[in-house]
mmCIF file of C-alpha atoms in Angstrom:
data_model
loop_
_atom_site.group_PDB
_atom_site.id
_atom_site.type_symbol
_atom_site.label_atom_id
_atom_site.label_comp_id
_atom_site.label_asym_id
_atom_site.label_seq_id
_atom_site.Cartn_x
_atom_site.Cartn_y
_atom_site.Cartn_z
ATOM 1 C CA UNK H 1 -1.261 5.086 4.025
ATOM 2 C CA UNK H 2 -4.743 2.879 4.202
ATOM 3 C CA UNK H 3 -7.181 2.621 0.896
ATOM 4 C CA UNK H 4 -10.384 0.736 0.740
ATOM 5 C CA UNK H 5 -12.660 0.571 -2.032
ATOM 6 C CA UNK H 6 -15.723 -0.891 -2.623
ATOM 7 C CA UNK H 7 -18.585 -1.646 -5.053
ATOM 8 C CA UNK H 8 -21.418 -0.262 -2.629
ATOM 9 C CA UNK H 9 -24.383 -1.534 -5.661
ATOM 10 C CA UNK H 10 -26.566 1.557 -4.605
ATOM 11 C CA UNK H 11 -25.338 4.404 -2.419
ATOM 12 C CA UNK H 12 -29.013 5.066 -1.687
ATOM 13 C CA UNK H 13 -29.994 1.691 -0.175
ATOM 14 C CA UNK H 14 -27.016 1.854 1.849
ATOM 15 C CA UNK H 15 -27.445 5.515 3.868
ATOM 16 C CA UNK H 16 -31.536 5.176 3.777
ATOM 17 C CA UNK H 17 -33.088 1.721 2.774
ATOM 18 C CA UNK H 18 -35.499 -0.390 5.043
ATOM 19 C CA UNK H 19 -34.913 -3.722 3.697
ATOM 20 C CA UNK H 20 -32.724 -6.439 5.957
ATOM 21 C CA UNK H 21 -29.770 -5.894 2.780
ATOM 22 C CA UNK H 22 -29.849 -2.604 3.752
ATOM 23 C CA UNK H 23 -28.943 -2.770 6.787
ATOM 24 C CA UNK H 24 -26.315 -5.593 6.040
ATOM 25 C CA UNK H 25 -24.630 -3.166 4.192
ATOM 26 C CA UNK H 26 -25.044 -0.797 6.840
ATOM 27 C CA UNK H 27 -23.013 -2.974 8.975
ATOM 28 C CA UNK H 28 -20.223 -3.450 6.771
ATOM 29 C CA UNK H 29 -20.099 0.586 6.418
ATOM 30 C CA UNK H 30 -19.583 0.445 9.784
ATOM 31 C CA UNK H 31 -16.682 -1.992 9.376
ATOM 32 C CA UNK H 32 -14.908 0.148 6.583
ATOM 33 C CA UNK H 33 -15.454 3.688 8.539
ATOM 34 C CA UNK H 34 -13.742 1.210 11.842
ATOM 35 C CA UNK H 35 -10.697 1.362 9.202
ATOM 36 C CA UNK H 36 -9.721 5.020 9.266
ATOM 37 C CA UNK H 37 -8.761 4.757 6.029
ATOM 38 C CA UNK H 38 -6.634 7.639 4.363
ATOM 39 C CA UNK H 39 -8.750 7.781 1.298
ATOM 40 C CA UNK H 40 -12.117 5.122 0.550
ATOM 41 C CA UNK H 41 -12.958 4.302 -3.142
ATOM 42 C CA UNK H 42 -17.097 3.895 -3.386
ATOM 43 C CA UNK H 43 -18.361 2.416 -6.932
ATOM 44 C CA UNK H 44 -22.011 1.767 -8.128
ATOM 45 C CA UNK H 45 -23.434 4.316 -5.976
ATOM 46 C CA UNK H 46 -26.239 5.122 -8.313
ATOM 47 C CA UNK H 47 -27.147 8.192 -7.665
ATOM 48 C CA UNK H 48 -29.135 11.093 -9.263
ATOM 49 C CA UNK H 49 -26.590 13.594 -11.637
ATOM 50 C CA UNK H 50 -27.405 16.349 -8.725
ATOM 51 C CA UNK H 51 -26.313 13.787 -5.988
ATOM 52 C CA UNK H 52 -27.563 12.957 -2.686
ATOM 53 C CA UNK H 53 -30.604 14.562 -1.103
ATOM 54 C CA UNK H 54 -30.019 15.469 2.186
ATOM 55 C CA UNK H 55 -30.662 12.857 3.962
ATOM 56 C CA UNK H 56 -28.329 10.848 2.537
ATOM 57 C CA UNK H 57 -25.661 13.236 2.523
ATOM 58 C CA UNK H 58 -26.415 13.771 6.363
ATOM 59 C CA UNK H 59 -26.309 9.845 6.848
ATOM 60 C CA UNK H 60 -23.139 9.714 4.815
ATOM 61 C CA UNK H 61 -21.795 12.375 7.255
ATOM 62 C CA UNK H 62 -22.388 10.279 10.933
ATOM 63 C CA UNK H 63 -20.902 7.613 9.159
ATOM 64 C CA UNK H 64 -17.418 9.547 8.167
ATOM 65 C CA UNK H 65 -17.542 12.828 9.988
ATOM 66 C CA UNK H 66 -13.812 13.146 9.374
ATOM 67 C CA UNK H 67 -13.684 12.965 5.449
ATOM 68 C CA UNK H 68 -14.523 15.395 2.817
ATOM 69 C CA UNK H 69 -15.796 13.637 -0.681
ATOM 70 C CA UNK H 70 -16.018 14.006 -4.695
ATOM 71 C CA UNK H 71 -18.370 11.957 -6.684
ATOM 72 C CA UNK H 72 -19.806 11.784 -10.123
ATOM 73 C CA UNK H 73 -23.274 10.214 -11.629
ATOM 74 C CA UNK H 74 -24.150 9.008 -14.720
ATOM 75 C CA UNK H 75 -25.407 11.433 -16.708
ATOM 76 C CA UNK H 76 -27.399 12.323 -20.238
ATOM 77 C CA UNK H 77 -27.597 10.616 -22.688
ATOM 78 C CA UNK H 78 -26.623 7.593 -19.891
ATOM 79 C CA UNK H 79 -28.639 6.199 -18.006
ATOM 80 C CA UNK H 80 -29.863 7.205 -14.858
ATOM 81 C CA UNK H 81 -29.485 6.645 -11.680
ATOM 82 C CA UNK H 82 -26.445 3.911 -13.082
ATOM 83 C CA UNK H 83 -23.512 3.320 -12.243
ATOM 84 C CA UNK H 84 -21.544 6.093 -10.110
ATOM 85 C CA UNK H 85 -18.774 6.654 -8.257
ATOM 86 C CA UNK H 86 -17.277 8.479 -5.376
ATOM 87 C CA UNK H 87 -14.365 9.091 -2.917
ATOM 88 C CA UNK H 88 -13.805 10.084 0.480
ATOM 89 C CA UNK H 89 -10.438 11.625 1.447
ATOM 90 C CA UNK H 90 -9.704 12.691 4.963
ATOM 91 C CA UNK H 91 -10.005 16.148 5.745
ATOM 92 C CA UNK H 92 -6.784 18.062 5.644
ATOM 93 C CA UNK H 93 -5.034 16.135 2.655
ATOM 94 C CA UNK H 94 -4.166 18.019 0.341
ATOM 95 C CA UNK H 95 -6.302 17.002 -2.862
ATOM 96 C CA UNK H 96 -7.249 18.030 -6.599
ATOM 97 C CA UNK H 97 -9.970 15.531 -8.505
ATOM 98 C CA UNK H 98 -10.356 14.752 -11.634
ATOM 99 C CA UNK H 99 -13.285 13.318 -13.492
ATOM 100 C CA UNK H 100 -11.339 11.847 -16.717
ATOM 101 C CA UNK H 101 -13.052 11.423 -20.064
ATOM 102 C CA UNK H 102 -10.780 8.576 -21.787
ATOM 103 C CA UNK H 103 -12.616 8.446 -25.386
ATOM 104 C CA UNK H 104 -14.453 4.894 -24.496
ATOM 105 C CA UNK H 105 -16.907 3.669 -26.369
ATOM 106 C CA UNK H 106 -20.909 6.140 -25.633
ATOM 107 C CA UNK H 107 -21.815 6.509 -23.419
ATOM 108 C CA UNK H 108 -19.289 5.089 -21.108
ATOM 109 C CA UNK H 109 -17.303 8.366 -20.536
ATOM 110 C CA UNK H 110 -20.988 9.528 -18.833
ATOM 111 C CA UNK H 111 -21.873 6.793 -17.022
ATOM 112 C CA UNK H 112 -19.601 8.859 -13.831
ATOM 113 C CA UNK H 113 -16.577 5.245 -14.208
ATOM 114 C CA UNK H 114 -13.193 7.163 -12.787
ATOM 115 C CA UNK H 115 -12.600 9.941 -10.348
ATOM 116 C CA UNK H 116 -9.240 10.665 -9.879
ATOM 117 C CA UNK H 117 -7.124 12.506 -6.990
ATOM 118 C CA UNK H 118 -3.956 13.899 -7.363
ATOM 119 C CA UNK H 119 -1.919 14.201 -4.340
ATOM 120 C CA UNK H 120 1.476 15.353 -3.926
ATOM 121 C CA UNK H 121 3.307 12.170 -4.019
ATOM 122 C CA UNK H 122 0.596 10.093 -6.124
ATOM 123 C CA UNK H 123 -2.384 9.462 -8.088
ATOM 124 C CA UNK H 124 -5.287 7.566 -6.741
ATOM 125 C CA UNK H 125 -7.578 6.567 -9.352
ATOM 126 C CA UNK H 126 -10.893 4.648 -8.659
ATOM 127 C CA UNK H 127 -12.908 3.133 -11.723
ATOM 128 C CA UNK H 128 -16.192 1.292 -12.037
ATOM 129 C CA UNK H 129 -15.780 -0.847 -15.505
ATOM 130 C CA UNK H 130 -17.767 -1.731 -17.615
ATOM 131 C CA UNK H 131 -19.448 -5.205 -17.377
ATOM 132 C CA UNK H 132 -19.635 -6.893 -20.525
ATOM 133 C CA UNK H 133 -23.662 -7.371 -20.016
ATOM 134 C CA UNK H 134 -25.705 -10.561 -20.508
ATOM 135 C CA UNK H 135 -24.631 -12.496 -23.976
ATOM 136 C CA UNK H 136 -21.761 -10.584 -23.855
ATOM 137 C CA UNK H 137 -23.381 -7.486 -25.667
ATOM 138 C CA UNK H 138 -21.199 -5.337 -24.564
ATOM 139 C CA UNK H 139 -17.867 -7.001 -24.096
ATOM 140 C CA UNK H 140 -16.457 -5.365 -27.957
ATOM 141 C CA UNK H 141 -16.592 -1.904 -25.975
ATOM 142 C CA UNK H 142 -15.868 -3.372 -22.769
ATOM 143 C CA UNK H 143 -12.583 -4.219 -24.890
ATOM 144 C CA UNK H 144 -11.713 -0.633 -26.436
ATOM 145 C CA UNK H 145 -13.066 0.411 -22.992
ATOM 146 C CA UNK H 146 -9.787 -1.815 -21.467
ATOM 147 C CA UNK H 147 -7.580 -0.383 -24.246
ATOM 148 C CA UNK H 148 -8.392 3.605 -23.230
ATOM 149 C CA UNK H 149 -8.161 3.065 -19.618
ATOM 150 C CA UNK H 150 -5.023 1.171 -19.842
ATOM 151 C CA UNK H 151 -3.457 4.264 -22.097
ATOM 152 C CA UNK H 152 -5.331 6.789 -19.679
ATOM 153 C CA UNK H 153 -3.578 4.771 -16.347
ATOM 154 C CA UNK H 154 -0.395 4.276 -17.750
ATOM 155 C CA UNK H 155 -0.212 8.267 -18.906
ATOM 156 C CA UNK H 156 -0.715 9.154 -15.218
ATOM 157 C CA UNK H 157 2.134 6.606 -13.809
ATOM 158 C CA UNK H 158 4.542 8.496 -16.462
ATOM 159 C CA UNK H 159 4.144 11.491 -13.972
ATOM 160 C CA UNK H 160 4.024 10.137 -10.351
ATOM 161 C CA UNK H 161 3.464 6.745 -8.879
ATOM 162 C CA UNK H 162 -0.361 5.513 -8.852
ATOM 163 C CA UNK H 163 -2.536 3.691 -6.682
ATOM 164 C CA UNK H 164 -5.642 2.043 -8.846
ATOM 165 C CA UNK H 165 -8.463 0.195 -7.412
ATOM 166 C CA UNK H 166 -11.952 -0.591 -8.076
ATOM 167 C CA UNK H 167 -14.964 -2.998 -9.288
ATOM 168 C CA UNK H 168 -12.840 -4.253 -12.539
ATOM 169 C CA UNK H 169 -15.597 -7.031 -13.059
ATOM 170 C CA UNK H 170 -12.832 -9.460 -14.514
ATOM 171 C CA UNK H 171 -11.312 -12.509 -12.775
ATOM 172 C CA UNK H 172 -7.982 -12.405 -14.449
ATOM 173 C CA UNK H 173 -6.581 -16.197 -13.623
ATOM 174 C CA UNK H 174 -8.224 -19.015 -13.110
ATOM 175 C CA UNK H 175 -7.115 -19.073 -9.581
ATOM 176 C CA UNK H 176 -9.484 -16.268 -8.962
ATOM 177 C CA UNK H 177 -12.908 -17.741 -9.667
ATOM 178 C CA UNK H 178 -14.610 -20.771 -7.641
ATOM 179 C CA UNK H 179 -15.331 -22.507 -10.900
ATOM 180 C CA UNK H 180 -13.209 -21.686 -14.189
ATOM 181 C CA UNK H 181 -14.244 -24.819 -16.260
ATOM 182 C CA UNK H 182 -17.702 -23.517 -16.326
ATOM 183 C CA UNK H 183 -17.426 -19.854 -16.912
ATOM 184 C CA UNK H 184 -15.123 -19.118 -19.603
ATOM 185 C CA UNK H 185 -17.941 -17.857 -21.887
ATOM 186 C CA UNK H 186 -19.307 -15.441 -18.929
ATOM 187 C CA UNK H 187 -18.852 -11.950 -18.556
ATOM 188 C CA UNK H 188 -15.710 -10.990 -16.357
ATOM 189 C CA UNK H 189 -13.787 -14.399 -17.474
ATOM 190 C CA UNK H 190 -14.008 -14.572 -21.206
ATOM 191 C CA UNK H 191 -10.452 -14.320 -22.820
ATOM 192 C CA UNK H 192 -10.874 -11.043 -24.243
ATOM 193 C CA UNK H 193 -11.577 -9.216 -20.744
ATOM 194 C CA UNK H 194 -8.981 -11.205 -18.868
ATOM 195 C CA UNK H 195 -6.515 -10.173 -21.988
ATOM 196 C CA UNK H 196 -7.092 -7.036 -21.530
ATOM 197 C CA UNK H 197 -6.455 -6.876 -17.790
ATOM 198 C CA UNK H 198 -2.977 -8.741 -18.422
ATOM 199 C CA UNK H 199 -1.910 -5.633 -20.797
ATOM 200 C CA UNK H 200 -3.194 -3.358 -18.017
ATOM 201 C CA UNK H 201 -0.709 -5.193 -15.553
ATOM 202 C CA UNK H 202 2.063 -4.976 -18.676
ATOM 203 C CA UNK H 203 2.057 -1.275 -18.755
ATOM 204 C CA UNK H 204 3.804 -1.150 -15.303
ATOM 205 C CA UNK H 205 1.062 -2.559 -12.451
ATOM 206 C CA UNK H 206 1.099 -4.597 -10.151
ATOM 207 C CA UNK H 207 -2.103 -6.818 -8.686
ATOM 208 C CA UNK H 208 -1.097 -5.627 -5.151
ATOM 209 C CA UNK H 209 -2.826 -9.087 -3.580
ATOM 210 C CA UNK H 210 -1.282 -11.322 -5.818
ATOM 211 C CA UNK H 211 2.224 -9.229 -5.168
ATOM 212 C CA UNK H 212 1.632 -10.260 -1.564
ATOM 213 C CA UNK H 213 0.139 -13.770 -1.231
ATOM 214 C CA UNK H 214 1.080 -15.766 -4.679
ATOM 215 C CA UNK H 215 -0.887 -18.009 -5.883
ATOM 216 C CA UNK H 216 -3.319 -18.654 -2.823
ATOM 217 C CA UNK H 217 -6.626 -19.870 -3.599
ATOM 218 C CA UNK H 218 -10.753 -19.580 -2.446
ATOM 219 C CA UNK H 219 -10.214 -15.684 -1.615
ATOM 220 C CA UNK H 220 -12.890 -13.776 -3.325
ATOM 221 C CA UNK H 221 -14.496 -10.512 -3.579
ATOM 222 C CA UNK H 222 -17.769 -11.192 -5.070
ATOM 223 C CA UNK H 223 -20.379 -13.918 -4.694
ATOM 224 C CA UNK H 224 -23.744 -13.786 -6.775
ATOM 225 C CA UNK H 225 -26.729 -12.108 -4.791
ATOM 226 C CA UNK H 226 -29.051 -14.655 -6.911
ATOM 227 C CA UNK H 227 -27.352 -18.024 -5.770
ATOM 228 C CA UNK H 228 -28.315 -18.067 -2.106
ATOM 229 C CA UNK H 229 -25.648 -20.201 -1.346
ATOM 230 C CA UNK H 230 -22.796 -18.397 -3.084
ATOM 231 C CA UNK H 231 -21.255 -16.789 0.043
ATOM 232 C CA UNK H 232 -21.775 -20.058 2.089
ATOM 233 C CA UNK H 233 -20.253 -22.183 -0.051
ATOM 234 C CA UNK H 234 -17.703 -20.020 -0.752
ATOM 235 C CA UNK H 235 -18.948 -20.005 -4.787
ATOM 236 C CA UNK H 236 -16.542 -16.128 -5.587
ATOM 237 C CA UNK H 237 -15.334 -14.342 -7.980
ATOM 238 C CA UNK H 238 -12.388 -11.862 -7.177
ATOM 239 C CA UNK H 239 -13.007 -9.351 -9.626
ATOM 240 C CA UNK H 240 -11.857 -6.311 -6.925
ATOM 241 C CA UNK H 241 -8.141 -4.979 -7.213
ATOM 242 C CA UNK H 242 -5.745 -2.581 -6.053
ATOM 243 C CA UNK H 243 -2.978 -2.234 -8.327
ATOM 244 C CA UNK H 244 0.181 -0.076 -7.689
ATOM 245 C CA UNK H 245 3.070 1.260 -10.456
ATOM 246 C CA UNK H 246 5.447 -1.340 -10.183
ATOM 247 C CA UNK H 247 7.500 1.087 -8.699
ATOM 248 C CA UNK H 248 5.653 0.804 -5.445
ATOM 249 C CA UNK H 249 5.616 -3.074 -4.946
ATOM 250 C CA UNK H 250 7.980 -3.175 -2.092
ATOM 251 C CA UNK H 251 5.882 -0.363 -0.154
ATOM 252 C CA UNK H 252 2.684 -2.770 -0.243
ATOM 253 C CA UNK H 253 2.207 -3.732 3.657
ATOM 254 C CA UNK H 254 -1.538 -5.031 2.954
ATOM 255 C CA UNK H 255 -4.078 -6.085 0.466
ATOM 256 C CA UNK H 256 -7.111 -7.933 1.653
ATOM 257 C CA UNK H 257 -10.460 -8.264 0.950
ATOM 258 C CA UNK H 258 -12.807 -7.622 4.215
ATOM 259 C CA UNK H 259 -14.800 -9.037 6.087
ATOM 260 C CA UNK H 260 -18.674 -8.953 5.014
ATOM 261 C CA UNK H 261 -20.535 -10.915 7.231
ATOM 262 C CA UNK H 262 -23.662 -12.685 6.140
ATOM 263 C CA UNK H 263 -23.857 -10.015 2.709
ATOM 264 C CA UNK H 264 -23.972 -11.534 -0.542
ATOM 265 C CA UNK H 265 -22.457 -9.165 -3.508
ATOM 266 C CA UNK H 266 -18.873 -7.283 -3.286
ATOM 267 C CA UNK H 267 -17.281 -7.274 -0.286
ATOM 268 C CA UNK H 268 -14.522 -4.204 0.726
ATOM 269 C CA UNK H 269 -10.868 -4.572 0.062
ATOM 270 C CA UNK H 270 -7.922 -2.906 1.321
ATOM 271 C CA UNK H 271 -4.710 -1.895 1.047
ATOM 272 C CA UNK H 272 -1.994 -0.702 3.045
ATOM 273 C CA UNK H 273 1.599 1.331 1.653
ATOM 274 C CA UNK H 274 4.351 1.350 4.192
ATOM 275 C CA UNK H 275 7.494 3.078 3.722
ATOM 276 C CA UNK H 276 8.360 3.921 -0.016
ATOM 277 C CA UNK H 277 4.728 4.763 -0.478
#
C-alpha cells in the first residue's frame, strides 16, 4: 500500500489560480497523481463549508480520475475559508469516513483538522494541527489540542492498526530543523509542542522516517515562503509525518518526503507498507 499526504496551503489556488505559485503547485500535483497512491492525505485546502465549485471539483477530477474523495471545511463559529482537509481513496476500496470531534479547545473541533477512514485492516487518519500562532497565542490549546488527539489516536490503534499522517507543524528533534539554536521560542519547536509529540509517539507510534533512516540530517518538509532563499539553501523544517502503530514498523518499505521542485512551502511525503501492512 502507497500514502501521500500533503499540506496543499489552498486547494483553490492549486485546481484554478493564475499566479506562477499556482502553477508550481500544479506541477507537483502532477508529481503526487504520477504516484498512484492507494489513498492521498490533502491538508489546508481552505475551502468554502459547501466545498468546491465546479470548476474545481472538475479540475480535481483530470487530475485523479481514478479516486473518489471526503473532505471537511472549517465551519461556524470558525473561520472561513481556514484550514481544511481532504482525502482521496481509490475507487473500489472499500471505505467508511469519519470526521472526529476530539473535545479540543473552540473552535478547533470546526476548523475541518481530521478525517478519518476506516478500512478493513486499518485506520488512516489525516490531521491538520493546530499551529501555535505568532507569540505563541495559541500554543496552551495547541497543548490540550496534543493531549485529545493523542487519546483520540491511541483509542483507534486499540481496535486495528493505524496509519497517521499530516501537517503536525512541530519539528520534534533538533535533527529536524536547519537551525535549532535559534528557534526554540518559535512555534512548532518550543518544548511544550515537541513534548507533546514525544507522548504521541509513547502511546504506541512510530515516526515511520525516522524508523527507516536514523538519525540522518538536512531532510525537510517545509521551508518558509517569506525567506526567498529557504529552499535554496536548504533553510527546513520537517514538521510532515507518517506515523504507524508500532505494530506495523517492520511493514514500512518507504517514507520520503518528495520532490518539489523550485516551490517554497510543504513539500509531499510518502509512505510505502509492504508485507505485514
Amino acid at each position: 500500500m502507497k500514502f501521500i499526504s500533503w499540506n496543499i496551503d489552498s486547494l483553490n489556488a492549486a485546481l484554478t489560480g493564475t499566479s506562477a505559485r499556482a502553477e508550481l503547485t500544479r506541477q507537483t500535483l502532477l508529481t503526487v497523481a504520477g504516484e498512484g497512491a492507494d489513498i492521498i492525505a490533502i491538508q489546508e485546502t481552505k475551502l468554502p463549508a459547501a466545498g468546491m465549485n465546479k470548476k474545481q471539483a472538475a479540475a480535481l477530477q483530470e487530475y485523479f480520475p481514478e479516486y473518489d474523495y471526503v473532505w471537511v471545511s472549517s465551519r461556524e463559529p470558525a473561520r472561513k475559508g481556514y484550514a481544511g482537509t481532504m482525502a482521496l481513496y481509490r475507487k473500489g476500496l472499500d471505505v467508511s469516513a469519519d470526521f472526529p470531534v476530539i473535545g479540543a479547545p473552540a473552535p478547533m473541533d470546526q476548523e475541518g483538522r481530521i478525517i478519518t477512514l476506516d478500512l478493513p485492516e486499518y485506520y488512516f487518519s489525516l490531521v491538520y494541527t493546530p499551529n501555535a500562532g505568532d507569540g505563541l497565542k495559541r500554543l496552551a490549546e495547541r497543548q490540550v489540542w496534543d493531549r485529545k488527539y493523542a487519546d483520540y489516536l491511541a483509542g483507534l490503534d486499540g481496535k486495528k492498526p493505524v496509519i497517521a499522517c499530516g501537517d503536525y507543524n512541530v519539528a520534534h528533534e533538533e535533527i529536524d530543523l536547519a537551525n535549532p539554536a535559534g528557534n526554540h521560542q518559535s512555534a512548532g519547536f518550543t518544548d511544550e509542542e515537541r513534548e507533546g509529540f514525544t507522548q504521541l509517539l509513547g502511546r504506541g507510534f512510530v515516526d515511520s522516517f525516522r524508523s527507516l533512516h536514523g538519525d540522518v540530517k538536512g531532510v525537510y518538509s517545509w521551508w518558509a515562503q517569506r525567506v526567498k532563499t529557504s529552499k535554496i539553501n536548504n533553510s527546513g523544517w520537517r514538521i510532515d509525518y507518517f506515523l504507524v502503530s508500532s505494530r506495523l514498523k517492520d511493514a514500512i518499505v518507504r517514507s520520503e518526503v518528495m520532490d518539489s521542485g523550485a516551490r517554497q512551502d510543504h513539500a509531499p511525503i510518502l509512505l510505502e507498507l509492504g508485507q505485514g501492512q
